[in-house]
Short mmCIF file of N, CA and C in Angstrom, two decimals:
data_model
loop_
_atom_site.label_atom_id
_atom_site.label_comp_id
_atom_site.label_asym_id
_atom_site.label_seq_id
_atom_site.Cartn_x
_atom_site.Cartn_y
_atom_site.Cartn_z
N UNK A 17 0.82 -1.20 0.00
CA UNK A 17 0.00 0.00 0.00
C UNK A 17 0.86 1.26 0.00
N UNK A 18 1.96 1.23 0.76
CA UNK A 18 2.85 2.37 0.87
C UNK A 18 3.50 2.70 -0.48
N UNK A 19 3.89 1.66 -1.24
CA UNK A 19 4.52 1.88 -2.53
C UNK A 19 3.57 2.59 -3.48
N UNK A 20 2.30 2.20 -3.47
CA UNK A 20 1.31 2.82 -4.33
C UNK A 20 1.13 4.30 -3.96
N UNK A 21 1.10 4.58 -2.66
CA UNK A 21 0.97 5.95 -2.18
C UNK A 21 2.19 6.77 -2.59
N UNK A 22 3.39 6.18 -2.44
CA UNK A 22 4.63 6.86 -2.84
C UNK A 22 4.64 7.14 -4.34
N UNK A 23 4.19 6.17 -5.15
CA UNK A 23 4.14 6.36 -6.60
C UNK A 23 3.19 7.49 -6.96
N UNK A 24 2.04 7.55 -6.30
CA UNK A 24 1.07 8.61 -6.57
C UNK A 24 1.65 9.97 -6.18
N UNK A 25 2.32 10.02 -5.04
CA UNK A 25 2.94 11.25 -4.56
C UNK A 25 4.02 11.72 -5.53
N UNK A 26 4.85 10.78 -5.99
CA UNK A 26 5.91 11.11 -6.93
C UNK A 26 5.33 11.60 -8.25
N UNK A 27 4.30 10.92 -8.74
CA UNK A 27 3.67 11.32 -10.00
C UNK A 27 3.09 12.73 -9.88
N UNK A 28 2.43 13.01 -8.76
CA UNK A 28 1.86 14.33 -8.53
C UNK A 28 2.95 15.40 -8.50
N UNK A 29 4.05 15.10 -7.83
CA UNK A 29 5.17 16.05 -7.76
C UNK A 29 5.78 16.28 -9.13
N UNK A 30 5.98 15.22 -9.89
CA UNK A 30 6.55 15.37 -11.23
C UNK A 30 5.63 16.18 -12.13
N UNK A 31 4.32 16.00 -11.98
CA UNK A 31 3.36 16.80 -12.76
C UNK A 31 3.46 18.27 -12.38
N UNK A 32 3.63 18.55 -11.08
CA UNK A 32 3.79 19.94 -10.64
C UNK A 32 5.07 20.55 -11.19
N UNK A 33 6.14 19.76 -11.19
CA UNK A 33 7.41 20.25 -11.74
C UNK A 33 7.25 20.55 -13.22
N UNK A 34 6.60 19.66 -13.95
CA UNK A 34 6.37 19.87 -15.38
C UNK A 34 5.54 21.12 -15.62
N UNK A 35 4.55 21.37 -14.77
CA UNK A 35 3.73 22.58 -14.90
C UNK A 35 4.58 23.82 -14.72
N UNK A 36 5.44 23.80 -13.70
CA UNK A 36 6.32 24.95 -13.46
C UNK A 36 7.28 25.15 -14.62
N UNK A 37 7.87 24.07 -15.10
CA UNK A 37 8.82 24.17 -16.22
C UNK A 37 8.13 24.68 -17.47
N UNK A 38 6.94 24.17 -17.77
CA UNK A 38 6.24 24.63 -18.98
C UNK A 38 5.79 26.08 -18.81
N UNK A 39 5.43 26.50 -17.58
CA UNK A 39 5.07 27.89 -17.35
C UNK A 39 6.28 28.77 -17.57
N UNK A 40 7.44 28.27 -17.13
CA UNK A 40 8.68 29.02 -17.26
C UNK A 40 9.00 29.28 -18.73
N UNK A 41 8.71 28.30 -19.58
CA UNK A 41 8.98 28.46 -21.01
C UNK A 41 8.09 29.54 -21.62
N UNK A 42 6.94 29.79 -20.98
CA UNK A 42 6.01 30.79 -21.49
C UNK A 42 6.34 32.19 -20.97
N UNK A 43 7.27 32.30 -20.03
CA UNK A 43 7.61 33.60 -19.47
C UNK A 43 8.17 34.50 -20.57
N UNK A 44 7.64 35.70 -20.62
CA UNK A 44 8.03 36.62 -21.68
C UNK A 44 9.05 37.66 -21.22
N UNK A 45 9.14 37.87 -19.93
CA UNK A 45 10.06 38.89 -19.44
C UNK A 45 10.77 38.38 -18.18
N UNK A 46 11.76 39.13 -17.76
CA UNK A 46 12.47 38.79 -16.53
C UNK A 46 11.52 38.82 -15.34
N UNK A 47 10.59 39.79 -15.35
CA UNK A 47 9.65 39.90 -14.24
C UNK A 47 8.73 38.67 -14.19
N UNK A 48 8.37 38.12 -15.34
CA UNK A 48 7.56 36.89 -15.36
C UNK A 48 8.31 35.76 -14.65
N UNK A 49 9.62 35.68 -14.86
CA UNK A 49 10.43 34.66 -14.20
C UNK A 49 10.45 34.87 -12.69
N UNK A 50 10.55 36.14 -12.27
CA UNK A 50 10.53 36.45 -10.84
C UNK A 50 9.20 36.02 -10.24
N UNK A 51 8.11 36.33 -10.93
CA UNK A 51 6.78 35.97 -10.42
C UNK A 51 6.61 34.45 -10.34
N UNK A 52 7.16 33.74 -11.31
CA UNK A 52 7.10 32.27 -11.27
C UNK A 52 7.85 31.73 -10.05
N UNK A 53 8.98 32.34 -9.74
CA UNK A 53 9.78 31.86 -8.60
C UNK A 53 9.10 32.15 -7.27
N UNK A 54 8.15 33.06 -7.25
CA UNK A 54 7.46 33.42 -6.01
C UNK A 54 6.12 32.72 -5.83
N UNK A 55 5.75 31.86 -6.75
CA UNK A 55 4.46 31.18 -6.65
C UNK A 55 4.38 30.33 -5.39
N UNK A 56 3.24 30.43 -4.71
CA UNK A 56 2.99 29.56 -3.56
C UNK A 56 2.71 28.15 -4.07
N UNK A 57 2.97 27.17 -3.25
CA UNK A 57 2.66 25.80 -3.62
C UNK A 57 3.73 25.11 -4.44
N UNK A 58 4.87 25.80 -4.68
CA UNK A 58 5.95 25.14 -5.41
C UNK A 58 6.58 24.07 -4.53
N UNK A 59 7.09 23.05 -5.14
CA UNK A 59 7.75 21.98 -4.41
C UNK A 59 9.04 22.53 -3.81
N UNK A 60 9.24 22.30 -2.52
CA UNK A 60 10.40 22.82 -1.83
C UNK A 60 11.41 21.74 -1.48
N UNK A 61 12.49 22.16 -0.87
CA UNK A 61 13.59 21.27 -0.53
C UNK A 61 13.13 20.07 0.30
N UNK A 62 12.38 20.33 1.36
CA UNK A 62 11.95 19.22 2.23
C UNK A 62 11.05 18.24 1.49
N UNK A 63 10.21 18.75 0.59
CA UNK A 63 9.35 17.86 -0.19
C UNK A 63 10.18 17.00 -1.14
N UNK A 64 11.16 17.61 -1.80
CA UNK A 64 12.04 16.83 -2.68
C UNK A 64 12.79 15.76 -1.88
N UNK A 65 13.27 16.13 -0.70
CA UNK A 65 14.00 15.16 0.13
C UNK A 65 13.11 13.98 0.52
N UNK A 66 11.86 14.27 0.87
CA UNK A 66 10.93 13.19 1.22
C UNK A 66 10.68 12.26 0.04
N UNK A 67 10.66 12.82 -1.16
CA UNK A 67 10.41 12.00 -2.35
C UNK A 67 11.65 11.24 -2.81
N UNK A 68 12.81 11.86 -2.70
CA UNK A 68 14.03 11.29 -3.25
C UNK A 68 14.70 10.27 -2.34
N UNK A 69 14.72 10.57 -1.05
CA UNK A 69 15.55 9.79 -0.12
C UNK A 69 14.80 8.60 0.47
N UNK A 70 15.54 7.50 0.58
CA UNK A 70 15.02 6.35 1.31
C UNK A 70 14.99 6.69 2.80
N UNK A 71 15.95 7.50 3.21
CA UNK A 71 16.11 7.86 4.61
C UNK A 71 16.81 9.22 4.64
N UNK A 72 16.41 10.12 5.54
CA UNK A 72 17.06 11.43 5.65
C UNK A 72 17.16 11.83 7.11
N UNK A 73 18.35 12.26 7.52
CA UNK A 73 18.57 12.74 8.87
C UNK A 73 19.04 14.19 8.78
N UNK A 74 18.20 15.11 9.25
CA UNK A 74 18.57 16.52 9.20
C UNK A 74 19.57 16.83 10.31
N UNK A 75 20.58 17.61 9.95
CA UNK A 75 21.59 18.05 10.91
C UNK A 75 21.37 19.53 11.18
N UNK A 76 21.63 19.95 12.41
CA UNK A 76 21.32 21.31 12.81
C UNK A 76 22.55 22.03 13.34
N UNK A 77 22.54 23.34 13.23
CA UNK A 77 23.52 24.19 13.87
C UNK A 77 24.77 24.44 13.06
N UNK A 78 25.38 25.61 13.37
CA UNK A 78 26.60 26.00 12.68
C UNK A 78 27.83 25.81 13.56
N UNK A 79 27.64 25.32 14.79
CA UNK A 79 28.69 25.08 15.78
C UNK A 79 29.37 26.38 16.23
N UNK A 80 28.66 27.52 16.03
CA UNK A 80 29.19 28.80 16.48
C UNK A 80 28.12 29.60 17.22
N UNK A 81 26.93 29.71 16.61
CA UNK A 81 25.89 30.55 17.20
C UNK A 81 24.56 29.82 17.36
N UNK A 82 24.13 29.12 16.33
CA UNK A 82 22.83 28.46 16.42
C UNK A 82 22.44 27.78 15.12
N UNK A 83 21.15 27.58 14.97
CA UNK A 83 20.62 26.92 13.78
C UNK A 83 19.78 27.91 12.99
N UNK A 84 19.73 27.74 11.69
CA UNK A 84 18.92 28.57 10.81
C UNK A 84 17.91 27.68 10.12
N UNK A 85 16.61 27.80 10.46
CA UNK A 85 15.61 26.94 9.83
C UNK A 85 15.42 27.21 8.33
N UNK A 86 15.98 28.31 7.83
CA UNK A 86 15.87 28.60 6.40
C UNK A 86 16.86 27.77 5.58
N UNK A 87 17.82 27.15 6.24
CA UNK A 87 18.80 26.31 5.55
C UNK A 87 18.66 24.88 6.07
N UNK A 88 18.22 23.99 5.19
CA UNK A 88 18.04 22.59 5.54
C UNK A 88 19.27 21.83 5.07
N UNK A 89 19.76 20.96 5.91
CA UNK A 89 20.91 20.16 5.51
C UNK A 89 20.97 18.88 6.30
N UNK A 90 21.52 17.87 5.67
CA UNK A 90 21.66 16.60 6.36
C UNK A 90 22.15 15.51 5.43
N UNK A 91 22.04 14.30 5.92
CA UNK A 91 22.51 13.13 5.18
C UNK A 91 21.32 12.25 4.84
N UNK A 92 21.22 11.93 3.57
CA UNK A 92 20.15 11.05 3.11
C UNK A 92 20.74 9.88 2.35
N UNK A 93 19.94 8.86 2.17
CA UNK A 93 20.39 7.72 1.38
C UNK A 93 19.46 7.51 0.19
N UNK A 94 20.07 7.17 -0.92
CA UNK A 94 19.33 6.79 -2.12
C UNK A 94 19.97 5.50 -2.61
N UNK A 95 19.21 4.44 -2.60
CA UNK A 95 19.74 3.14 -3.02
C UNK A 95 20.94 2.69 -2.22
N UNK A 96 20.96 3.01 -0.93
CA UNK A 96 22.06 2.60 -0.07
C UNK A 96 23.27 3.52 -0.09
N UNK A 97 23.27 4.53 -0.94
CA UNK A 97 24.39 5.47 -1.05
C UNK A 97 24.11 6.70 -0.19
N UNK A 98 25.03 7.05 0.71
CA UNK A 98 24.89 8.23 1.55
C UNK A 98 25.23 9.48 0.75
N UNK A 99 24.37 10.48 0.84
CA UNK A 99 24.53 11.73 0.10
C UNK A 99 24.24 12.88 1.06
N UNK A 100 25.02 13.96 0.97
CA UNK A 100 24.76 15.16 1.75
C UNK A 100 23.86 16.08 0.94
N UNK A 101 22.79 16.53 1.56
CA UNK A 101 21.85 17.44 0.92
C UNK A 101 21.86 18.77 1.66
N UNK A 102 21.87 19.86 0.90
CA UNK A 102 21.82 21.21 1.47
C UNK A 102 20.84 22.01 0.63
N UNK A 103 19.97 22.77 1.27
CA UNK A 103 19.03 23.57 0.49
C UNK A 103 18.29 24.59 1.32
N UNK A 104 17.77 25.59 0.63
CA UNK A 104 16.95 26.62 1.27
C UNK A 104 15.56 26.08 1.52
N UNK A 105 14.96 26.56 2.60
CA UNK A 105 13.59 26.17 2.92
C UNK A 105 12.77 27.42 3.16
N UNK A 106 11.72 27.61 2.35
CA UNK A 106 10.86 28.77 2.50
C UNK A 106 9.65 28.51 3.37
N UNK A 107 9.19 27.30 3.43
CA UNK A 107 7.99 26.98 4.19
C UNK A 107 6.81 26.79 3.26
N UNK A 108 5.88 25.95 3.70
CA UNK A 108 4.73 25.60 2.87
C UNK A 108 3.49 26.43 3.22
N UNK A 109 3.52 27.14 4.34
CA UNK A 109 2.38 27.96 4.75
C UNK A 109 2.90 29.18 5.49
N UNK A 110 1.98 30.04 5.92
CA UNK A 110 2.38 31.30 6.56
C UNK A 110 3.23 31.06 7.80
N UNK A 111 2.81 30.14 8.65
CA UNK A 111 3.53 29.86 9.89
C UNK A 111 4.96 29.40 9.61
N UNK A 112 5.11 28.48 8.65
CA UNK A 112 6.46 28.00 8.28
C UNK A 112 7.27 29.11 7.62
N UNK A 113 6.62 29.94 6.79
CA UNK A 113 7.33 31.05 6.15
C UNK A 113 7.94 31.98 7.19
N UNK A 114 7.17 32.30 8.22
CA UNK A 114 7.67 33.18 9.28
C UNK A 114 8.82 32.49 10.02
N UNK A 115 8.65 31.22 10.37
CA UNK A 115 9.69 30.46 11.07
C UNK A 115 10.98 30.41 10.24
N UNK A 116 10.84 30.24 8.93
CA UNK A 116 11.99 30.11 8.03
C UNK A 116 12.43 31.44 7.45
N UNK A 117 11.86 32.53 7.95
CA UNK A 117 12.26 33.86 7.49
C UNK A 117 12.09 34.00 5.97
N UNK A 118 11.05 33.37 5.44
CA UNK A 118 10.73 33.40 4.01
C UNK A 118 11.89 32.92 3.14
N UNK A 119 12.72 32.05 3.69
CA UNK A 119 13.82 31.48 2.93
C UNK A 119 15.09 32.31 2.93
N UNK A 120 15.08 33.44 3.65
CA UNK A 120 16.27 34.29 3.70
C UNK A 120 17.19 33.79 4.81
N UNK A 121 18.32 33.28 4.43
CA UNK A 121 19.25 32.69 5.40
C UNK A 121 20.00 33.73 6.20
N UNK A 122 20.28 33.37 7.43
CA UNK A 122 21.12 34.14 8.33
C UNK A 122 22.54 33.57 8.25
N UNK A 123 23.51 34.21 8.92
CA UNK A 123 24.88 33.68 8.87
C UNK A 123 24.97 32.22 9.32
N UNK A 124 24.14 31.85 10.29
CA UNK A 124 24.16 30.48 10.80
C UNK A 124 23.86 29.47 9.69
N UNK A 125 22.97 29.82 8.79
CA UNK A 125 22.62 28.94 7.68
C UNK A 125 23.78 28.74 6.71
N UNK A 126 24.47 29.83 6.40
CA UNK A 126 25.61 29.72 5.48
C UNK A 126 26.75 28.93 6.13
N UNK A 127 26.96 29.15 7.44
CA UNK A 127 28.01 28.38 8.12
C UNK A 127 27.63 26.91 8.23
N UNK A 128 26.34 26.62 8.44
CA UNK A 128 25.90 25.22 8.48
C UNK A 128 26.12 24.56 7.12
N UNK A 129 25.80 25.26 6.04
CA UNK A 129 25.99 24.70 4.70
C UNK A 129 27.46 24.39 4.45
N UNK A 130 28.34 25.29 4.85
CA UNK A 130 29.78 25.06 4.68
C UNK A 130 30.26 23.89 5.54
N UNK A 131 29.77 23.81 6.76
CA UNK A 131 30.14 22.70 7.65
C UNK A 131 29.73 21.36 7.05
N UNK A 132 28.52 21.30 6.49
CA UNK A 132 28.05 20.05 5.89
C UNK A 132 28.83 19.69 4.63
N UNK A 133 29.18 20.70 3.83
CA UNK A 133 29.96 20.44 2.61
C UNK A 133 31.35 19.91 2.97
N UNK A 134 31.97 20.49 4.00
CA UNK A 134 33.29 20.01 4.43
C UNK A 134 33.20 18.59 5.01
N UNK A 135 32.12 18.33 5.73
CA UNK A 135 31.91 16.99 6.28
C UNK A 135 31.75 15.97 5.15
N UNK A 136 31.01 16.35 4.11
CA UNK A 136 30.82 15.46 2.96
C UNK A 136 32.16 15.18 2.28
N UNK A 137 32.98 16.21 2.15
CA UNK A 137 34.30 16.02 1.54
C UNK A 137 35.15 15.05 2.38
N UNK A 138 35.10 15.22 3.68
CA UNK A 138 35.88 14.36 4.58
C UNK A 138 35.48 12.90 4.47
N UNK A 139 34.18 12.64 4.32
CA UNK A 139 33.69 11.26 4.25
C UNK A 139 33.41 10.79 2.82
N UNK A 140 33.88 11.59 1.84
CA UNK A 140 33.77 11.22 0.43
C UNK A 140 32.32 10.96 -0.01
N UNK A 141 31.42 11.86 0.42
CA UNK A 141 30.02 11.78 0.02
C UNK A 141 29.73 12.85 -1.02
N UNK A 142 28.90 12.55 -2.01
CA UNK A 142 28.47 13.59 -2.94
C UNK A 142 27.57 14.61 -2.23
N UNK A 143 27.52 15.82 -2.77
CA UNK A 143 26.68 16.88 -2.22
C UNK A 143 25.66 17.29 -3.28
N UNK A 144 24.40 17.36 -2.88
CA UNK A 144 23.33 17.85 -3.75
C UNK A 144 22.77 19.11 -3.10
N UNK A 145 22.72 20.21 -3.86
CA UNK A 145 22.22 21.48 -3.34
C UNK A 145 20.93 21.87 -4.04
N UNK A 146 19.98 22.36 -3.25
CA UNK A 146 18.73 22.92 -3.77
C UNK A 146 18.79 24.41 -3.50
N UNK A 147 18.79 25.21 -4.56
CA UNK A 147 18.90 26.65 -4.38
C UNK A 147 17.59 27.30 -4.81
N UNK A 148 16.92 27.89 -3.84
CA UNK A 148 15.64 28.56 -4.07
C UNK A 148 15.51 29.64 -3.00
N UNK A 149 16.24 30.72 -3.15
CA UNK A 149 16.31 31.72 -2.10
C UNK A 149 16.08 33.13 -2.62
N UNK A 150 15.43 33.96 -1.82
CA UNK A 150 15.33 35.37 -2.18
C UNK A 150 16.62 36.11 -1.84
N UNK A 151 17.56 35.46 -1.16
CA UNK A 151 18.83 36.08 -0.81
C UNK A 151 19.08 36.01 0.68
N UNK A 152 20.20 36.56 1.09
CA UNK A 152 20.57 36.58 2.50
C UNK A 152 19.68 37.57 3.25
N UNK A 153 19.44 37.28 4.52
CA UNK A 153 18.63 38.18 5.34
C UNK A 153 19.43 39.45 5.62
N UNK A 154 18.87 40.63 5.28
CA UNK A 154 19.62 41.88 5.39
C UNK A 154 19.45 42.62 6.72
N UNK A 155 19.02 41.94 7.77
CA UNK A 155 18.75 42.61 9.05
C UNK A 155 20.01 42.95 9.84
N UNK A 156 19.83 43.80 10.83
CA UNK A 156 20.93 44.25 11.67
C UNK A 156 21.58 43.08 12.42
N UNK A 157 20.76 42.19 12.98
CA UNK A 157 21.30 41.03 13.70
C UNK A 157 22.15 40.15 12.81
N UNK A 158 21.71 40.00 11.57
CA UNK A 158 22.45 39.20 10.60
C UNK A 158 23.81 39.84 10.32
N UNK A 159 23.81 41.15 10.19
CA UNK A 159 25.07 41.87 9.96
C UNK A 159 25.99 41.74 11.18
N UNK A 160 25.40 41.87 12.37
CA UNK A 160 26.20 41.78 13.60
C UNK A 160 26.83 40.40 13.78
N UNK A 161 26.16 39.38 13.29
CA UNK A 161 26.68 38.01 13.42
C UNK A 161 27.54 37.59 12.24
N UNK A 162 27.83 38.51 11.32
CA UNK A 162 28.82 38.26 10.28
C UNK A 162 28.31 37.62 9.00
N UNK A 163 27.20 38.14 8.45
CA UNK A 163 26.64 37.57 7.21
C UNK A 163 27.63 37.68 6.05
N UNK A 164 28.32 38.81 5.96
CA UNK A 164 29.28 39.00 4.86
C UNK A 164 30.42 37.99 4.91
N UNK A 165 30.96 37.80 6.10
CA UNK A 165 32.06 36.84 6.28
C UNK A 165 31.59 35.41 6.01
N UNK A 166 30.37 35.10 6.47
CA UNK A 166 29.84 33.74 6.27
C UNK A 166 29.66 33.42 4.79
N UNK A 167 29.15 34.39 4.04
CA UNK A 167 28.97 34.19 2.59
C UNK A 167 30.34 34.09 1.92
N UNK A 168 31.27 34.97 2.32
CA UNK A 168 32.61 34.97 1.71
C UNK A 168 33.32 33.63 1.93
N UNK A 169 33.17 33.04 3.11
CA UNK A 169 33.80 31.74 3.38
C UNK A 169 33.24 30.65 2.47
N UNK A 170 31.96 30.75 2.13
CA UNK A 170 31.36 29.77 1.21
C UNK A 170 31.87 29.95 -0.21
N UNK A 171 32.24 31.16 -0.57
CA UNK A 171 32.71 31.44 -1.93
C UNK A 171 34.20 31.13 -2.10
N UNK A 172 34.91 30.97 -1.00
CA UNK A 172 36.36 30.75 -1.02
C UNK A 172 36.71 29.43 -1.67
#
């Protein structure tokens, strides 16, 4: 019964992806592309992870200040192979959007992403990234905690 439910869920997700892709092809201007990227109900990182992974364990924290719910990361398995996944999370509803800061990462999120990428390198695991972000959070607290430095370390 579970396999049938998973197949239906996967088919539904693939149909949604196809709808987004075909809508994207119809975009006539840059602003149309921006509006497509802001559509509610788009498949997000956590939904893709639930569909793709046989097993997923989310890892938290940057080991310096805290955790950023806008940046999801962890280790998942596909066909017995361990893979590190990192991605932005916007939330599926208003409550999640507020919790995840509408997908705008704080310094903790960028440091967590770098920590997970280095861990994957150490253990020879592939890394899969899902990028769907409006950008870094531009608030005062984010600046005080070193958003510029955190982004720069990821670009190094």
